[in-house]
Amino acid sequence: MSKSPLPGRPETVYYFPTCLVDLFYPEAGMAGIELLQRAGTNVVMPDRQSCCGQPARNCGYYEEARAVARTQLAAFPKDWPIVVPSGSCAGMMKKHYPELFAGQPELPKIQAFCDRVFELTWFLVHVMDIKLVDKGEPVKVTWHGSCHSMREMGVIEEPKDLLRSLANVTLVEAEYEKECCGFGGTFSVRLPEVSGAMVTDKVSNIVATGATEVVSGDMGCMMNISGAMKKAKAPVKGRHIAEFLLERIGKGDA
Amino acid sequence: MSNNARSAILERLRKAPKKPIPDLPPWSPYVTTTESAFDRFRRMITAVKGEVIETSRANLAATIRQVLADKQASNLLYAPNTDIGKTLDKAWAAEPGPRLVPYDKPIEDLKSVIVNDIDAGITSTMGAIADTGSLIVWPSVDEPRLMSLVPPIHIAVLEVSKMFDSFPEAVAKLGWNKKPPGNTLLISGPSKTADIEGILCFGVHGPKQLVVLAITD
Amino acid sequence: MAQISHDFEHAAIKALGNKQLRTNFRRVMTGLINKRAALFPDPDELQALRARGAAIKDRALAKLPDLLVQLEQNLIANGFHVHWAESVDEGNKIILDILRKANARTIIKGKSMVSEEMHFNHFLEENGVQALESDLGEYIIQLAGEGPSHIVMPAIHKNKDEIGRLFQEKIAGQPYTEDPDELTDAARRVLRQLFANADCGFSGVNFAAADTGSLVLMSNEGNGRMSTHLPSMHIALMGVEKVIERLEDVAPLISLACRSATGQAITTYVNIISGPRRGNEKDGPKEVHLVLLDNGRTKIYNDPELRQGLRCIRCAACMNHCPVYTRIGGHAYQYTYPGPIGEILNPQMQGIEKAGDVLHASSLCGRCSEVCPVKIPLAELIVRLRREAIRPAGTAVKGGGSRNSSVENVVWFGWKTMYASPLLYRWGTWWLRKIGNLLPSGIPLLKQWTSVRSKPQFASRSIYDLARERGIRDE
C-alpha cells in the first residue's frame, strides 16, 4: 500500500493510543497526537476506548476478543480516519476484525470500520504529507520495524523515510532488522526462554550498529527491547518514533 | 483391505465441503532479455558447474576424444545403436581411443562394470530449457536410464537448434504429456549436496562432472 | 482424559542451551534466507508465481477425489501397481507384504518425509528388512541413530567435525576428516555398493501428474534416481494431497520449491517416472508400486480453512525463516514436521492433546506466511488451531478442546470484563498505575518477563488525563 485512499488531508482524525501506551508510555502517545496536529489536522481521542483485543484473539479466545472489539467500534462513531501509533494494534483492527466477525451480522459495519484504520507513520507520510525540519544535534539511530506493521499493514519504508528526511540523523541498519524481537504478546511469557533468546540477539544486533538510540513504531516491541537493553545495561536508548521525531523538530514549537 | 482404504478415502474426500475451482492466474516463465535461449541455457548451467563446449557434427568425435583426454577417462559407456554410438564406432575404428563400453545388455549382466569400472558415459538429449538451464534427457531402449547417472562423468550431446524457453513449451512441443517414456529427466548440472553444514560438494551419487557438447550446426 | 503433553516446551528449553546447535542453525538458516532472496529479485514475479502455484494446488485439491482416480487409472495403464492406505499401520503393512512377496531383505531409500511419518525404517527393521537411507543427510542421521531436524537438510544440526567422528566410528577403514568433499566421497563409496546390492528401491514423491500418470521427484544428489532406477523394484510413497492435474503444472511448482528451499533455479535432477522397465529396455525397475497414504489428510481436507495446509510443497522456507525454529532446531518439535508447517500438521495428525503445545511456538510474526510459496496462511492457521485447542468447532481436529484450562478461562473472562467496559477499563488501569510498580518481580508472568528484561514501569498518569489537560477533545 503506498497511495492515500483519502482525498486530501482530513480536517479531523480519531486517535487510538492503545492500551499499552496508556499504561506505560503516555508521552509516546501524546507525541503522535502533536505530530498529527502539526501536520495540519485536528485530533479527537474518545475516552470510551480501551484495547484492540489482540491478546485474546492471538490466544484463540475469539468471543472475548469480539466483546472488546465491539467496545472500540462504539467508541469511534463518526467516519473520520482512526490513526494508531502501533502497526500491531492497527493490524489487529484492520486485518483481523473481519475474520473475528466472519459470519456475524455486524460484518459490513466492521468492514467500514476497518477501512478507516491507519498506522501513524504511514498516515503522516501518505495522507498528511508531513515535512520535518531537523533542529537536533547529529545522532546515529537504528530502526526496529514491528512484524505486524511490516507484514499486516505493509508499513516498511515510511518510518525509515521519515528518519532519513532528518538532516542530522544518520540511520543505520541492524543485522536481522526484519526479524521478530521475541515479544509476540503472550508469547513472551508462554515461551519465555525462546522469547528471551530472541530479544537477547536483537539487543546485540542493535548494540553492534553503534547507534545511541533505537526507535520503533510499536511500543510492544519497544517494551521488550528496551527492557532487555536496560537489564543488560546496553548503552542504547529506546523509544517510539513519534517521540523521537517530535524532539527533533522541537516539541511545542509550532 | 487396500480396497476398503481406497473407497473410505475417496468417500471422505467426496463428502467434504466443496470449494470453488480457481482459474490459473497468468504467470510467464519467460525472463525478458535480449540474450538468446542458448546463451541463457549456457549461463544457467555453467553457474551450477556444468561445462559447455561448442562443436559441430563433423567434429563431434574429435571433441569427445579431447574431453576424455582432458578428464583422463580411460573408458566411455556408450549406446552403440544411436547416431552418437555409430559416430564413435566409426571414429574409433579409424583411430582407437579410450575403451568404448557398449550398454547393450540388461543391467543385471553389466551391473558390476557400470557401478564400479566406468569413468564416463555419453548420451543424447531431446534439447534443453533456457529458463532453468536444464538438459532434457529421455532414456530409451538404446540409451538406458543409468547411462546419464552412474558414471562419474556425464557427456551430453545437445543440438543447439533444440532449445526451449520453458518446461511448459517443451511439454507441448515434445508431446511429453502424450505417452511419455518410462523415465524422462531434466538434468541441470552435476550431482551435488549441501547436507554437510550447507557446504556445496559435487558428485555425491551421480556424476561429479557434466560436460555439454553443443552442436551448433 | 488424555494425557496433555508439554514435551515441546521442555525440548525447546533444552535445545536453547546447546550453543553449538544454535550456532549451526543460525548460520545455515541465514545462508538459506539470503540464497532465497537472491533468487527472487523481482517482487512482482514472485507474487505472480506464488499466485499461480497456490491456484495449481487449490485446483488440484478442489478436484482431489477425481484426480486420485484419474491418477490411479493412468498409473495402472502405465504399468504401476497402486495401493491405498488409511493409516500408518496399514501403509507399513502394505509395503512389508510387497517386500515379502518379492523376497526382498534390503531396501535403499531416497528421501521421504512421509516414511518418517510412518516410522517406516523402524517398522521394517523389526520385521527383518534392512532399510538404508541414501540421501547424504539422511544417511548421516541414520548412522547417528537420530531423526531429521529439517525437512530438506535433515542433518543440518551436525557440524563437519561431528560427522567426521561419526564416519570414522561407523564406516570401516574411514580415517577422521572434517573435509566435506572427503566425507562426501566416503559416503559415495559406501552407498554405491548399497545401491547395487539392494533388493528394492524406495522413494517419496514431490508431485504426481494425473494426466500422464507420472511421479515427479526432485533431487540434487541423484540418490533419488539411483533408488528408483538401479534396483529391480521400486516402491514410492506419497500423501494423497500430492496429485496435480497436469504434468506441465510442475514447472511453476518446481520453480517455487527450489527457489524457496535452497535458492536454486531448479534441482539438479527432475526425475519423471511414468512406468517400469518395458519391453527390451535394459534397466529400470521391473516393478513399480505406489502407496497412497491418508494418515489424517482427509480429516484436514474436511475443513475448508485447514485444507489450505495441504497445499504445502515441503520446501521448508517457513522453518528457514522462523525465528523460533532457528533458535531451537527441528528435534524440539517432537514429531515429523518441524517449524511452522509442523505446528499446523503435527497437532492435526497426532491430536492436540499430544502435539498441541507446539501451537505456542510462534510469536505470530507472520514471516512464514509471507515466504510460503503456495500462500498458506500459516500464522492464521496456528491461531485457528489455538482456538480448536480450547474451544473446538465440532470435531474438526483430533483432541480439540483438550487444552481448555479453567484458570485461563477465568483470566480471559476477567480481561474481557475490564476491557469491554470503558468505565471498568479506566478504573482498572487507575489501580494498576497505583499498585503495578509495587508488584514483586517474582510473581507469575513478571517472573518470566524479568528473566532477561527489567520490569516495565507503569506511568503515573493516563494518556486520557494528559490529553484532556492539553486540550485534546473527547468526542
mmCIF file of C-alpha atoms in Angstrom, chain C residues 25-163:
data_model
loop_
_atom_site.group_PDB
_atom_site.id
_atom_site.type_symbol
_atom_site.label_atom_id
_atom_site.label_comp_id
_atom_site.label_asym_id
_atom_site.label_seq_id
_atom_site.Cartn_x
_atom_site.Cartn_y
_atom_site.Cartn_z
ATOM 1 C CA PHE C 25 21.183 -23.456 12.758
ATOM 2 C CA ARG C 26 21.659 -19.719 12.750
ATOM 3 C CA ARG C 27 24.458 -19.903 10.218
ATOM 4 C CA VAL C 28 22.737 -22.278 7.828
ATOM 5 C CA MET C 29 19.293 -20.696 8.038
ATOM 6 C CA THR C 30 20.752 -17.244 7.384
ATOM 7 C CA GLY C 31 22.527 -18.669 4.342
ATOM 8 C CA LEU C 32 19.284 -20.173 3.048
ATOM 9 C CA ILE C 33 17.350 -16.949 3.638
ATOM 10 C CA ASN C 34 19.912 -14.964 1.647
ATOM 11 C CA LYS C 35 20.025 -17.508 -1.169
ATOM 12 C CA ARG C 36 16.253 -17.491 -1.495
ATOM 13 C CA ALA C 37 16.153 -13.701 -1.552
ATOM 14 C CA ALA C 38 18.764 -13.633 -4.326
ATOM 15 C CA LEU C 39 16.618 -15.922 -6.487
ATOM 16 C CA PHE C 40 13.534 -13.720 -6.155
ATOM 17 C CA PRO C 41 14.886 -10.343 -7.259
ATOM 18 C CA ASP C 42 11.573 -9.217 -8.741
ATOM 19 C CA PRO C 43 8.746 -8.981 -6.180
ATOM 20 C CA ASP C 44 6.060 -8.819 -8.869
ATOM 21 C CA GLU C 45 7.291 -12.014 -10.482
ATOM 22 C CA LEU C 46 7.417 -13.668 -7.059
ATOM 23 C CA GLN C 47 3.827 -12.701 -6.294
ATOM 24 C CA ALA C 48 2.592 -13.819 -9.734
ATOM 25 C CA LEU C 49 4.382 -17.128 -9.350
ATOM 26 C CA ARG C 50 3.025 -17.653 -5.821
ATOM 27 C CA ALA C 51 -0.500 -16.948 -7.046
ATOM 28 C CA ARG C 52 -0.024 -19.446 -9.854
ATOM 29 C CA GLY C 53 1.428 -22.091 -7.533
ATOM 30 C CA ALA C 54 -1.312 -21.679 -4.944
ATOM 31 C CA ALA C 55 -4.003 -21.886 -7.648
ATOM 32 C CA ILE C 56 -2.489 -25.049 -9.139
ATOM 33 C CA LYS C 57 -2.619 -26.712 -5.725
ATOM 34 C CA ASP C 58 -6.076 -25.320 -4.952
ATOM 35 C CA ARG C 59 -7.458 -26.577 -8.256
ATOM 36 C CA ALA C 60 -5.995 -29.993 -7.573
ATOM 37 C CA LEU C 61 -7.432 -30.041 -4.041
ATOM 38 C CA ALA C 62 -10.852 -28.931 -5.261
ATOM 39 C CA LYS C 63 -10.878 -31.920 -7.631
ATOM 40 C CA LEU C 64 -8.916 -34.231 -5.343
ATOM 41 C CA PRO C 65 -11.070 -37.392 -5.366
ATOM 42 C CA ASP C 66 -11.489 -37.298 -9.155
ATOM 43 C CA LEU C 67 -7.811 -36.614 -9.728
ATOM 44 C CA LEU C 68 -6.788 -39.504 -7.498
ATOM 45 C CA VAL C 69 -8.975 -41.831 -9.532
ATOM 46 C CA GLN C 70 -7.574 -40.439 -12.795
ATOM 47 C CA LEU C 71 -4.027 -40.765 -11.481
ATOM 48 C CA GLU C 72 -4.657 -44.343 -10.457
ATOM 49 C CA GLN C 73 -6.099 -45.257 -13.873
ATOM 50 C CA ASN C 74 -3.187 -43.720 -15.750
ATOM 51 C CA LEU C 75 -0.595 -45.222 -13.428
ATOM 52 C CA ILE C 76 -2.096 -48.668 -13.878
ATOM 53 C CA ALA C 77 -2.204 -48.161 -17.650
ATOM 54 C CA ASN C 78 1.483 -47.260 -17.437
ATOM 55 C CA GLY C 79 2.242 -50.487 -15.602
ATOM 56 C CA PHE C 80 2.345 -49.333 -11.971
ATOM 57 C CA HIS C 81 0.765 -51.123 -9.035
ATOM 58 C CA VAL C 82 -1.314 -48.745 -6.899
ATOM 59 C CA HIS C 83 -2.132 -49.247 -3.202
ATOM 60 C CA TRP C 84 -4.174 -47.172 -0.765
ATOM 61 C CA ALA C 85 -3.570 -46.898 2.978
ATOM 62 C CA GLU C 86 -5.693 -45.088 5.541
ATOM 63 C CA SER C 87 -3.245 -45.257 8.395
ATOM 64 C CA VAL C 88 0.436 -45.529 9.142
ATOM 65 C CA ASP C 89 -0.006 -49.155 10.219
ATOM 66 C CA GLU C 90 -1.823 -50.047 7.045
ATOM 67 C CA GLY C 91 0.805 -48.334 4.886
ATOM 68 C CA ASN C 92 3.617 -50.163 6.618
ATOM 69 C CA LYS C 93 1.868 -53.477 6.273
ATOM 70 C CA ILE C 94 1.188 -52.998 2.556
ATOM 71 C CA ILE C 95 4.846 -52.277 1.898
ATOM 72 C CA LEU C 96 6.021 -55.185 4.021
ATOM 73 C CA ASP C 97 3.730 -57.511 2.062
ATOM 74 C CA ILE C 98 5.152 -56.272 -1.249
ATOM 75 C CA LEU C 99 8.682 -56.811 0.045
ATOM 76 C CA ARG C 100 7.914 -60.289 1.392
ATOM 77 C CA LYS C 101 6.339 -61.394 -1.869
ATOM 78 C CA ALA C 102 9.487 -60.308 -3.679
ATOM 79 C CA ASN C 103 11.644 -61.884 -1.016
ATOM 80 C CA ALA C 104 13.373 -58.534 -0.550
ATOM 81 C CA ARG C 105 15.642 -58.174 2.503
ATOM 82 C CA THR C 106 17.238 -54.790 1.893
ATOM 83 C CA ILE C 107 15.805 -51.566 0.551
ATOM 84 C CA ILE C 108 17.677 -48.412 -0.364
ATOM 85 C CA LYS C 109 15.732 -45.233 0.272
ATOM 86 C CA GLY C 110 15.515 -41.846 -1.328
ATOM 87 C CA LYS C 111 14.285 -39.051 0.899
ATOM 88 C CA SER C 112 10.698 -39.348 2.062
ATOM 89 C CA MET C 113 9.128 -37.330 4.873
ATOM 90 C CA VAL C 114 6.003 -39.479 4.647
ATOM 91 C CA SER C 115 8.106 -42.509 5.550
ATOM 92 C CA GLU C 116 9.206 -40.563 8.647
ATOM 93 C CA GLU C 117 5.525 -40.144 9.492
ATOM 94 C CA MET C 118 5.246 -43.942 9.342
ATOM 95 C CA HIS C 119 8.389 -44.692 11.395
ATOM 96 C CA PHE C 120 8.954 -46.894 8.432
ATOM 97 C CA ASN C 121 12.628 -47.809 8.948
ATOM 98 C CA HIS C 122 11.983 -48.931 12.487
ATOM 99 C CA PHE C 123 8.977 -50.987 11.414
ATOM 100 C CA LEU C 124 10.945 -52.732 8.670
ATOM 101 C CA GLU C 125 13.900 -53.474 10.959
ATOM 102 C CA GLU C 126 11.506 -55.105 13.400
ATOM 103 C CA ASN C 127 10.290 -57.280 10.545
ATOM 104 C CA GLY C 128 13.676 -58.333 9.308
ATOM 105 C CA VAL C 129 14.092 -55.904 6.411
ATOM 106 C CA GLN C 130 17.028 -53.550 6.376
ATOM 107 C CA ALA C 131 16.098 -50.010 5.304
ATOM 108 C CA LEU C 132 19.094 -47.919 4.267
ATOM 109 C CA GLU C 133 18.943 -44.177 3.777
ATOM 110 C CA SER C 134 20.839 -42.838 0.766
ATOM 111 C CA ASP C 135 20.302 -39.087 0.891
ATOM 112 C CA LEU C 136 23.567 -37.885 2.416
ATOM 113 C CA GLY C 137 21.837 -36.064 5.253
ATOM 114 C CA GLU C 138 19.519 -38.969 5.980
ATOM 115 C CA TYR C 139 22.473 -41.384 5.796
ATOM 116 C CA ILE C 140 24.343 -39.306 8.386
ATOM 117 C CA ILE C 141 21.476 -39.240 10.849
ATOM 118 C CA GLN C 142 20.730 -42.907 10.303
ATOM 119 C CA LEU C 143 24.332 -43.694 11.240
ATOM 120 C CA ALA C 144 23.896 -41.480 14.307
ATOM 121 C CA GLY C 145 20.571 -43.100 15.211
ATOM 122 C CA GLU C 146 18.715 -39.769 15.058
ATOM 123 C CA GLY C 147 15.721 -38.300 13.250
ATOM 124 C CA PRO C 148 15.781 -35.396 10.784
ATOM 125 C CA SER C 149 15.954 -31.862 12.187
ATOM 126 C CA HIS C 150 14.962 -30.161 8.939
ATOM 127 C CA ILE C 151 12.805 -31.471 6.110
ATOM 128 C CA VAL C 152 15.211 -30.530 3.306
ATOM 129 C CA MET C 153 18.552 -30.677 5.140
ATOM 130 C CA PRO C 154 17.979 -33.429 7.688
ATOM 131 C CA ALA C 155 21.463 -33.454 9.254
ATOM 132 C CA ILE C 156 21.923 -29.729 9.433
ATOM 133 C CA HIS C 157 22.156 -29.820 13.235
ATOM 134 C CA LYS C 158 25.518 -31.580 12.924
ATOM 135 C CA ASN C 159 28.758 -29.849 12.054
ATOM 136 C CA LYS C 160 31.527 -31.380 9.977
ATOM 137 C CA ASP C 161 33.670 -32.414 12.958
ATOM 138 C CA GLU C 162 30.751 -34.370 14.395
ATOM 139 C CA ILE C 163 30.160 -36.001 11.013
#
